[in-house]
Amino acid sequence: EADIYQTPRYLVIGTGKKITLECSQTMGHDKMYWYQQDPGMELHLIHYSYGVNSTEKGDLSSESTVSRIRTEHFPLTLESARPSHTSQYLCASSDLTSPTDTQYFGPGTRLTVL
Amino acid sequence: AQSVTQPDIHITVSEGASLELRCNYSYGATPYLFWYVQSPGQGLQLLLKYFSGDTLVQGIKGFEAEFKRSQSSFNLRKPSVHWSDAAEYFCAVGAVDTGRRALTFGSGTRLQVQP
């Protein structure tokens, strides 16, 4: 079982607020990811990281930003939340040396922006 | 670029019945393939994966999947469904793409289990 954690699990916040979604993993994985998932829909990659000080944008354009200062920590920040940011955000990690790049997921953060 | 199609958006089966969830992929080389399950309000849990070797792979919770290269398919099966299997199931394909490994997910199949 993977050890990857996300906080908060649920967040309801007003428009214009700055928020940070936390993601941490204890597996020593180099690669980490953020996905956005609307209800009943597929996952879309919004950010990923190969390791410390490495961040890249994913397939889906997002106004959020990420940082990777420590291997185990990959927070996502929205400077000014808007209702269009309402979604579920899933964090995942994988071992860079694994040939299959198996990704392990956290429980997700369900964000609602009023 | 790779893509994944899950043709069935929603499936309902009776408890104890067999189950098959379909997954078709598009990729130019040999893919590696995954099935994940997502319970309501939860993250994704890995059920099984295929990388190479035996085309019939066994996973957790009694699930199995068969890779068929000629049909570009990776269907998930379970011989006898339990009520706790009700969830959303996602098929995903992985590839090495310009040095960046990424997973592409299908749109998911929601499974309902009738008593």
Short mmCIF file of N, CA, C and O in Angstrom, two decimals, chain B residues 1-101:
data_model
loop_
_atom_site.label_atom_id
_atom_site.label_comp_id
_atom_site.label_asym_id
_atom_site.label_seq_id
_atom_site.Cartn_x
_atom_site.Cartn_y
_atom_site.Cartn_z
N ALA B 1 0.61 10.22 -30.04
CA ALA B 1 0.22 10.27 -28.64
C ALA B 1 -0.73 9.11 -28.33
O ALA B 1 -1.46 8.66 -29.19
N GLN B 2 -0.65 8.65 -27.10
CA GLN B 2 -1.49 7.53 -26.73
C GLN B 2 -2.88 8.01 -26.34
O GLN B 2 -3.08 9.15 -25.97
N SER B 3 -3.85 7.10 -26.42
CA SER B 3 -5.22 7.40 -25.99
C SER B 3 -5.85 6.13 -25.44
O SER B 3 -5.40 5.02 -25.76
N VAL B 4 -6.87 6.32 -24.63
CA VAL B 4 -7.58 5.20 -24.01
C VAL B 4 -9.07 5.43 -24.16
O VAL B 4 -9.56 6.53 -23.91
N THR B 5 -9.79 4.38 -24.55
CA THR B 5 -11.23 4.45 -24.67
C THR B 5 -11.88 3.41 -23.79
O THR B 5 -11.54 2.22 -23.86
N GLN B 6 -12.78 3.86 -22.95
CA GLN B 6 -13.61 2.94 -22.17
C GLN B 6 -15.03 3.14 -22.69
O GLN B 6 -15.69 4.12 -22.37
N PRO B 7 -15.52 2.21 -23.50
CA PRO B 7 -16.78 2.42 -24.22
C PRO B 7 -18.01 2.48 -23.32
O PRO B 7 -19.01 3.09 -23.68
N ASP B 8 -17.92 1.85 -22.16
CA ASP B 8 -19.09 1.78 -21.28
C ASP B 8 -18.97 2.80 -20.17
O ASP B 8 -18.09 2.71 -19.33
N ILE B 9 -19.87 3.77 -20.18
CA ILE B 9 -19.83 4.81 -19.14
C ILE B 9 -20.35 4.26 -17.82
O ILE B 9 -19.86 4.58 -16.74
N HIS B 10 -21.38 3.40 -17.93
CA HIS B 10 -22.08 2.93 -16.75
C HIS B 10 -22.49 1.47 -16.98
O HIS B 10 -23.05 1.16 -18.04
N ILE B 11 -22.19 0.60 -16.01
CA ILE B 11 -22.59 -0.80 -16.08
C ILE B 11 -23.24 -1.19 -14.77
O ILE B 11 -22.74 -0.81 -13.70
N THR B 12 -24.32 -1.95 -14.87
CA THR B 12 -24.99 -2.49 -13.68
C THR B 12 -25.00 -4.00 -13.76
O THR B 12 -25.41 -4.56 -14.79
N VAL B 13 -24.54 -4.65 -12.72
CA VAL B 13 -24.56 -6.11 -12.67
C VAL B 13 -25.16 -6.55 -11.34
O VAL B 13 -25.16 -5.79 -10.36
N SER B 14 -25.64 -7.76 -11.30
CA SER B 14 -26.16 -8.32 -10.06
C SER B 14 -25.02 -8.92 -9.25
O SER B 14 -24.03 -9.41 -9.81
N GLU B 15 -25.16 -8.85 -7.94
CA GLU B 15 -24.14 -9.44 -7.08
C GLU B 15 -24.02 -10.93 -7.38
O GLU B 15 -25.02 -11.64 -7.53
N GLY B 16 -22.77 -11.38 -7.52
CA GLY B 16 -22.52 -12.78 -7.85
C GLY B 16 -22.34 -13.03 -9.33
O GLY B 16 -21.83 -14.09 -9.73
N ALA B 17 -22.76 -12.08 -10.15
CA ALA B 17 -22.60 -12.23 -11.60
C ALA B 17 -21.17 -11.92 -12.01
O ALA B 17 -20.41 -11.31 -11.26
N SER B 18 -20.83 -12.35 -13.22
CA SER B 18 -19.50 -12.05 -13.73
C SER B 18 -19.47 -10.64 -14.30
O SER B 18 -20.51 -10.06 -14.63
N LEU B 19 -18.25 -10.12 -14.46
CA LEU B 19 -18.08 -8.74 -14.90
C LEU B 19 -16.96 -8.65 -15.93
O LEU B 19 -15.93 -9.32 -15.79
N GLU B 20 -17.18 -7.85 -16.94
CA GLU B 20 -16.10 -7.50 -17.86
C GLU B 20 -16.23 -6.03 -18.21
O GLU B 20 -17.25 -5.57 -18.70
N LEU B 21 -15.17 -5.29 -17.95
CA LEU B 21 -15.09 -3.87 -18.29
C LEU B 21 -14.11 -3.73 -19.45
O LEU B 21 -12.98 -4.21 -19.38
N ARG B 22 -14.54 -3.00 -20.45
CA ARG B 22 -13.74 -2.90 -21.68
C ARG B 22 -12.80 -1.71 -21.66
O ARG B 22 -13.13 -0.64 -21.13
N CYS B 23 -11.66 -1.92 -22.26
CA CYS B 23 -10.66 -0.86 -22.41
C CYS B 23 -9.93 -1.07 -23.74
O CYS B 23 -9.39 -2.15 -23.98
N ASN B 24 -9.92 -0.05 -24.57
CA ASN B 24 -9.15 -0.08 -25.81
C ASN B 24 -8.15 1.07 -25.79
O ASN B 24 -8.47 2.17 -25.34
N TYR B 25 -6.98 0.80 -26.28
CA TYR B 25 -5.94 1.82 -26.25
C TYR B 25 -5.42 2.04 -27.66
O TYR B 25 -5.57 1.20 -28.55
N SER B 26 -4.76 3.18 -27.81
CA SER B 26 -4.09 3.50 -29.06
C SER B 26 -2.69 3.96 -28.71
O SER B 26 -2.52 4.93 -27.97
N TYR B 27 -1.72 3.23 -29.22
CA TYR B 27 -0.33 3.59 -28.96
C TYR B 27 0.54 2.88 -29.98
O TYR B 27 0.28 1.74 -30.33
N GLY B 28 1.56 3.55 -30.44
CA GLY B 28 2.37 3.03 -31.53
C GLY B 28 3.33 1.93 -31.16
O GLY B 28 3.76 1.18 -32.02
N ALA B 29 3.66 1.81 -29.91
CA ALA B 29 4.59 0.77 -29.49
C ALA B 29 3.92 -0.09 -28.42
O ALA B 29 2.73 0.05 -28.18
N THR B 30 4.67 -0.96 -27.82
CA THR B 30 4.09 -1.79 -26.75
C THR B 30 3.83 -0.92 -25.54
O THR B 30 4.75 -0.29 -25.02
N PRO B 31 2.61 -0.87 -25.11
CA PRO B 31 2.28 -0.01 -23.98
C PRO B 31 2.46 -0.74 -22.67
O PRO B 31 2.64 -1.95 -22.65
N TYR B 32 2.44 -0.01 -21.61
CA TYR B 32 2.16 -0.66 -20.34
C TYR B 32 0.81 -0.13 -19.86
O TYR B 32 0.49 1.03 -20.06
N LEU B 33 0.02 -1.01 -19.29
CA LEU B 33 -1.39 -0.76 -19.06
C LEU B 33 -1.76 -0.99 -17.61
O LEU B 33 -1.19 -1.87 -16.95
N PHE B 34 -2.71 -0.22 -17.15
CA PHE B 34 -3.12 -0.25 -15.75
C PHE B 34 -4.64 -0.23 -15.65
O PHE B 34 -5.33 0.34 -16.49
N TRP B 35 -5.13 -0.80 -14.58
CA TRP B 35 -6.50 -0.58 -14.13
C TRP B 35 -6.45 -0.06 -12.70
O TRP B 35 -5.78 -0.62 -11.83
N TYR B 36 -7.19 1.04 -12.50
CA TYR B 36 -7.35 1.63 -11.18
C TYR B 36 -8.83 1.62 -10.80
O TYR B 36 -9.70 1.71 -11.68
N VAL B 37 -9.08 1.60 -9.50
CA VAL B 37 -10.45 1.70 -9.01
C VAL B 37 -10.55 2.90 -8.08
O VAL B 37 -9.61 3.19 -7.32
N GLN B 38 -11.66 3.60 -8.17
CA GLN B 38 -11.87 4.79 -7.34
C GLN B 38 -13.23 4.70 -6.66
O GLN B 38 -14.27 4.71 -7.34
N SER B 39 -13.23 4.61 -5.36
CA SER B 39 -14.47 4.66 -4.60
C SER B 39 -14.88 6.12 -4.42
O SER B 39 -14.03 7.01 -4.51
N PRO B 40 -16.15 6.38 -4.18
CA PRO B 40 -16.62 7.77 -4.08
C PRO B 40 -15.82 8.59 -3.08
O PRO B 40 -15.61 8.19 -1.94
N GLY B 41 -15.37 9.76 -3.53
CA GLY B 41 -14.63 10.66 -2.66
C GLY B 41 -13.22 10.23 -2.33
O GLY B 41 -12.58 10.85 -1.47
N GLN B 42 -12.74 9.21 -3.01
CA GLN B 42 -11.41 8.66 -2.70
C GLN B 42 -10.44 8.84 -3.86
O GLN B 42 -10.84 9.24 -4.97
N GLY B 43 -9.19 8.55 -3.58
CA GLY B 43 -8.20 8.53 -4.65
C GLY B 43 -8.28 7.24 -5.44
O GLY B 43 -9.20 6.44 -5.27
N LEU B 44 -7.30 7.02 -6.30
CA LEU B 44 -7.28 5.84 -7.14
C LEU B 44 -6.41 4.76 -6.50
O LEU B 44 -5.31 5.03 -6.02
N GLN B 45 -6.91 3.53 -6.55
CA GLN B 45 -6.16 2.40 -6.04
C GLN B 45 -5.79 1.51 -7.23
O GLN B 45 -6.65 1.18 -8.06
N LEU B 46 -4.54 1.10 -7.30
CA LEU B 46 -4.09 0.25 -8.38
C LEU B 46 -4.64 -1.16 -8.21
O LEU B 46 -4.46 -1.79 -7.18
N LEU B 47 -5.33 -1.65 -9.25
CA LEU B 47 -5.84 -3.02 -9.25
C LEU B 47 -4.83 -3.99 -9.84
O LEU B 47 -4.60 -5.07 -9.28
N LEU B 48 -4.28 -3.63 -10.98
CA LEU B 48 -3.31 -4.49 -11.65
C LEU B 48 -2.64 -3.70 -12.77
O LEU B 48 -3.07 -2.61 -13.11
N LYS B 49 -1.55 -4.31 -13.28
CA LYS B 49 -0.82 -3.66 -14.37
C LYS B 49 -0.23 -4.72 -15.28
O LYS B 49 0.05 -5.84 -14.87
N TYR B 50 -0.02 -4.32 -16.53
CA TYR B 50 0.65 -5.17 -17.50
C TYR B 50 1.86 -4.43 -18.06
O TYR B 50 1.73 -3.28 -18.51
N PHE B 51 2.98 -5.11 -18.04
CA PHE B 51 4.18 -4.54 -18.62
C PHE B 51 4.72 -5.43 -19.72
O PHE B 51 5.00 -4.98 -20.83
N SER B 52 4.89 -6.69 -19.43
CA SER B 52 5.39 -7.64 -20.42
C SER B 52 5.10 -9.04 -19.90
O SER B 52 4.62 -9.22 -18.78
N GLY B 53 5.39 -10.05 -20.73
CA GLY B 53 5.23 -11.42 -20.27
C GLY B 53 3.81 -11.92 -20.45
O GLY B 53 3.15 -11.61 -21.44
N ASP B 54 3.36 -12.69 -19.51
CA ASP B 54 2.04 -13.31 -19.57
C ASP B 54 0.97 -12.26 -19.80
O ASP B 54 0.89 -11.26 -19.08
N THR B 55 0.14 -12.50 -20.81
CA THR B 55 -0.86 -11.49 -21.18
C THR B 55 -2.07 -11.49 -20.26
O THR B 55 -2.90 -10.60 -20.34
N LEU B 56 -2.19 -12.49 -19.42
CA LEU B 56 -3.25 -12.53 -18.42
C LEU B 56 -2.65 -12.17 -17.08
O LEU B 56 -1.78 -12.89 -16.57
N VAL B 57 -3.07 -11.06 -16.52
CA VAL B 57 -2.48 -10.59 -15.27
C VAL B 57 -3.52 -10.65 -14.16
O VAL B 57 -4.69 -10.35 -14.37
N GLN B 58 -3.04 -11.02 -13.01
CA GLN B 58 -3.91 -11.09 -11.83
C GLN B 58 -3.70 -9.86 -10.97
O GLN B 58 -2.59 -9.34 -10.87
N GLY B 59 -4.78 -9.39 -10.38
CA GLY B 59 -4.67 -8.22 -9.52
C GLY B 59 -5.26 -8.48 -8.16
O GLY B 59 -5.53 -9.62 -7.78
N ILE B 60 -5.50 -7.40 -7.45
CA ILE B 60 -6.08 -7.52 -6.12
C ILE B 60 -7.59 -7.66 -6.22
O ILE B 60 -8.19 -7.40 -7.28
N LYS B 61 -8.20 -8.09 -5.13
CA LYS B 61 -9.65 -8.17 -5.00
C LYS B 61 -10.27 -9.15 -6.02
O LYS B 61 -11.45 -9.03 -6.36
N GLY B 62 -9.51 -10.10 -6.52
CA GLY B 62 -10.03 -11.10 -7.43
C GLY B 62 -10.17 -10.66 -8.88
O GLY B 62 -10.77 -11.38 -9.69
N PHE B 63 -9.62 -9.52 -9.22
CA PHE B 63 -9.70 -9.04 -10.60
C PHE B 63 -8.55 -9.59 -11.45
O PHE B 63 -7.48 -9.88 -10.94
N GLU B 64 -8.82 -9.71 -12.73
CA GLU B 64 -7.80 -10.07 -13.70
C GLU B 64 -8.05 -9.27 -14.98
O GLU B 64 -9.14 -8.75 -15.20
N ALA B 65 -7.02 -9.18 -15.80
CA ALA B 65 -7.17 -8.49 -17.08
C ALA B 65 -6.32 -9.20 -18.11
O ALA B 65 -5.28 -9.78 -17.79
N GLU B 66 -6.76 -9.14 -19.34
CA GLU B 66 -6.05 -9.79 -20.42
C GLU B 66 -5.64 -8.78 -21.49
O GLU B 66 -6.48 -8.03 -22.01
N PHE B 67 -4.36 -8.76 -21.80
CA PHE B 67 -3.83 -7.90 -22.86
C PHE B 67 -3.94 -8.64 -24.18
O PHE B 67 -3.41 -9.74 -24.34
N LYS B 68 -4.63 -8.02 -25.14
CA LYS B 68 -4.75 -8.59 -26.48
C LYS B 68 -4.22 -7.57 -27.47
O LYS B 68 -4.91 -6.60 -27.82
N ARG B 69 -3.00 -7.81 -27.93
CA ARG B 69 -2.35 -6.84 -28.81
C ARG B 69 -3.13 -6.69 -30.12
O ARG B 69 -3.29 -5.58 -30.63
N SER B 70 -3.64 -7.79 -30.66
CA SER B 70 -4.32 -7.74 -31.96
C SER B 70 -5.59 -6.90 -31.90
O SER B 70 -6.03 -6.35 -32.91
N GLN B 71 -6.17 -6.79 -30.72
CA GLN B 71 -7.40 -6.02 -30.56
C GLN B 71 -7.16 -4.69 -29.84
O GLN B 71 -8.10 -3.94 -29.60
N SER B 72 -5.90 -4.44 -29.49
CA SER B 72 -5.57 -3.22 -28.72
C SER B 72 -6.50 -3.09 -27.51
O SER B 72 -7.06 -2.03 -27.25
N SER B 73 -6.64 -4.19 -26.79
CA SER B 73 -7.57 -4.17 -25.66
C SER B 73 -6.90 -4.66 -24.39
O SER B 73 -5.90 -5.39 -24.42
N PHE B 74 -7.48 -4.27 -23.30
CA PHE B 74 -6.98 -4.67 -21.97
C PHE B 74 -8.21 -4.70 -21.06
O PHE B 74 -8.39 -3.87 -20.18
N ASN B 75 -9.07 -5.68 -21.27
CA ASN B 75 -10.33 -5.76 -20.55
C ASN B 75 -10.16 -6.33 -19.15
O ASN B 75 -9.39 -7.27 -18.93
N LEU B 76 -10.92 -5.78 -18.23
CA LEU B 76 -10.88 -6.19 -16.83
C LEU B 76 -12.02 -7.15 -16.56
O LEU B 76 -13.16 -6.91 -17.00
N ARG B 77 -11.73 -8.21 -15.80
CA ARG B 77 -12.76 -9.21 -15.53
C ARG B 77 -12.76 -9.62 -14.07
O ARG B 77 -11.74 -9.52 -13.37
N LYS B 78 -13.92 -10.06 -13.63
CA LYS B 78 -14.05 -10.66 -12.32
C LYS B 78 -15.16 -11.71 -12.40
O LYS B 78 -16.25 -11.41 -12.90
N PRO B 79 -14.92 -12.91 -11.93
CA PRO B 79 -15.91 -13.98 -12.11
C PRO B 79 -17.18 -13.81 -11.28
O PRO B 79 -18.24 -14.23 -11.69
N SER B 80 -17.05 -13.17 -10.11
CA SER B 80 -18.21 -13.02 -9.24
C SER B 80 -18.11 -11.69 -8.50
O SER B 80 -17.24 -11.50 -7.65
N VAL B 81 -19.02 -10.80 -8.83
CA VAL B 81 -18.95 -9.44 -8.30
C VAL B 81 -19.55 -9.37 -6.90
O VAL B 81 -20.58 -9.99 -6.61
N HIS B 82 -18.93 -8.57 -6.05
CA HIS B 82 -19.41 -8.33 -4.69
C HIS B 82 -19.93 -6.91 -4.61
O HIS B 82 -19.51 -6.03 -5.36
N TRP B 83 -20.86 -6.68 -3.69
CA TRP B 83 -21.45 -5.34 -3.58
C TRP B 83 -20.37 -4.28 -3.35
O TRP B 83 -20.50 -3.13 -3.78
N SER B 84 -19.29 -4.65 -2.68
CA SER B 84 -18.22 -3.68 -2.39
C SER B 84 -17.41 -3.30 -3.63
O SER B 84 -16.57 -2.40 -3.57
N ASP B 85 -17.67 -3.98 -4.75
CA ASP B 85 -16.96 -3.63 -5.99
C ASP B 85 -17.57 -2.41 -6.69
O ASP B 85 -16.99 -1.89 -7.66
N ALA B 86 -18.71 -1.94 -6.22
CA ALA B 86 -19.33 -0.76 -6.82
C ALA B 86 -18.38 0.43 -6.68
O ALA B 86 -17.99 0.80 -5.57
N ALA B 87 -18.00 1.00 -7.81
CA ALA B 87 -17.00 2.08 -7.82
C ALA B 87 -16.82 2.55 -9.26
O ALA B 87 -17.50 2.08 -10.17
N GLU B 88 -15.87 3.45 -9.44
CA GLU B 88 -15.49 3.90 -10.78
C GLU B 88 -14.18 3.22 -11.13
O GLU B 88 -13.26 3.18 -10.31
N TYR B 89 -14.09 2.72 -12.36
CA TYR B 89 -12.90 1.99 -12.80
C TYR B 89 -12.26 2.73 -13.96
O TYR B 89 -12.93 3.09 -14.93
N PHE B 90 -10.96 2.95 -13.84
CA PHE B 90 -10.22 3.66 -14.87
C PHE B 90 -9.13 2.78 -15.45
O PHE B 90 -8.35 2.17 -14.72
N CYS B 91 -9.08 2.77 -16.76
CA CYS B 91 -8.00 2.13 -17.49
C CYS B 91 -7.00 3.23 -17.86
O CYS B 91 -7.39 4.37 -18.15
N ALA B 92 -5.72 2.91 -17.84
CA ALA B 92 -4.70 3.89 -18.18
C ALA B 92 -3.59 3.24 -18.97
O ALA B 92 -3.28 2.05 -18.79
N VAL B 93 -3.00 4.01 -19.85
CA VAL B 93 -1.87 3.52 -20.65
C VAL B 93 -0.68 4.41 -20.41
O VAL B 93 -0.80 5.63 -20.28
N GLY B 94 0.49 3.80 -20.31
CA GLY B 94 1.71 4.53 -20.06
C GLY B 94 2.64 4.42 -21.25
O GLY B 94 2.58 3.46 -22.02
N ALA B 95 3.50 5.42 -21.40
CA ALA B 95 4.43 5.42 -22.52
C ALA B 95 5.59 6.33 -22.20
O ALA B 95 5.48 7.20 -21.33
N VAL B 96 6.67 6.14 -22.91
CA VAL B 96 7.79 7.05 -22.81
C VAL B 96 7.62 8.05 -23.94
O VAL B 96 7.64 7.69 -25.11
N ASP B 97 7.44 9.28 -23.59
CA ASP B 97 7.11 10.29 -24.59
C ASP B 97 8.06 11.47 -24.44
O ASP B 97 7.98 12.20 -23.46
N THR B 98 8.95 11.64 -25.40
CA THR B 98 9.93 12.72 -25.37
C THR B 98 10.60 12.83 -24.01
O THR B 98 10.77 13.93 -23.47
N GLY B 99 10.93 11.69 -23.44
CA GLY B 99 11.65 11.67 -22.18
C GLY B 99 10.77 11.83 -20.96
O GLY B 99 11.25 11.79 -19.84
N ARG B 100 9.51 12.05 -21.15
CA ARG B 100 8.60 12.22 -20.01
C ARG B 100 7.63 11.06 -19.99
O ARG B 100 6.89 10.86 -20.93
N ARG B 101 7.65 10.29 -18.94
CA ARG B 101 6.67 9.23 -18.80
C ARG B 101 5.39 9.83 -18.28
O ARG B 101 5.40 10.63 -17.37
#
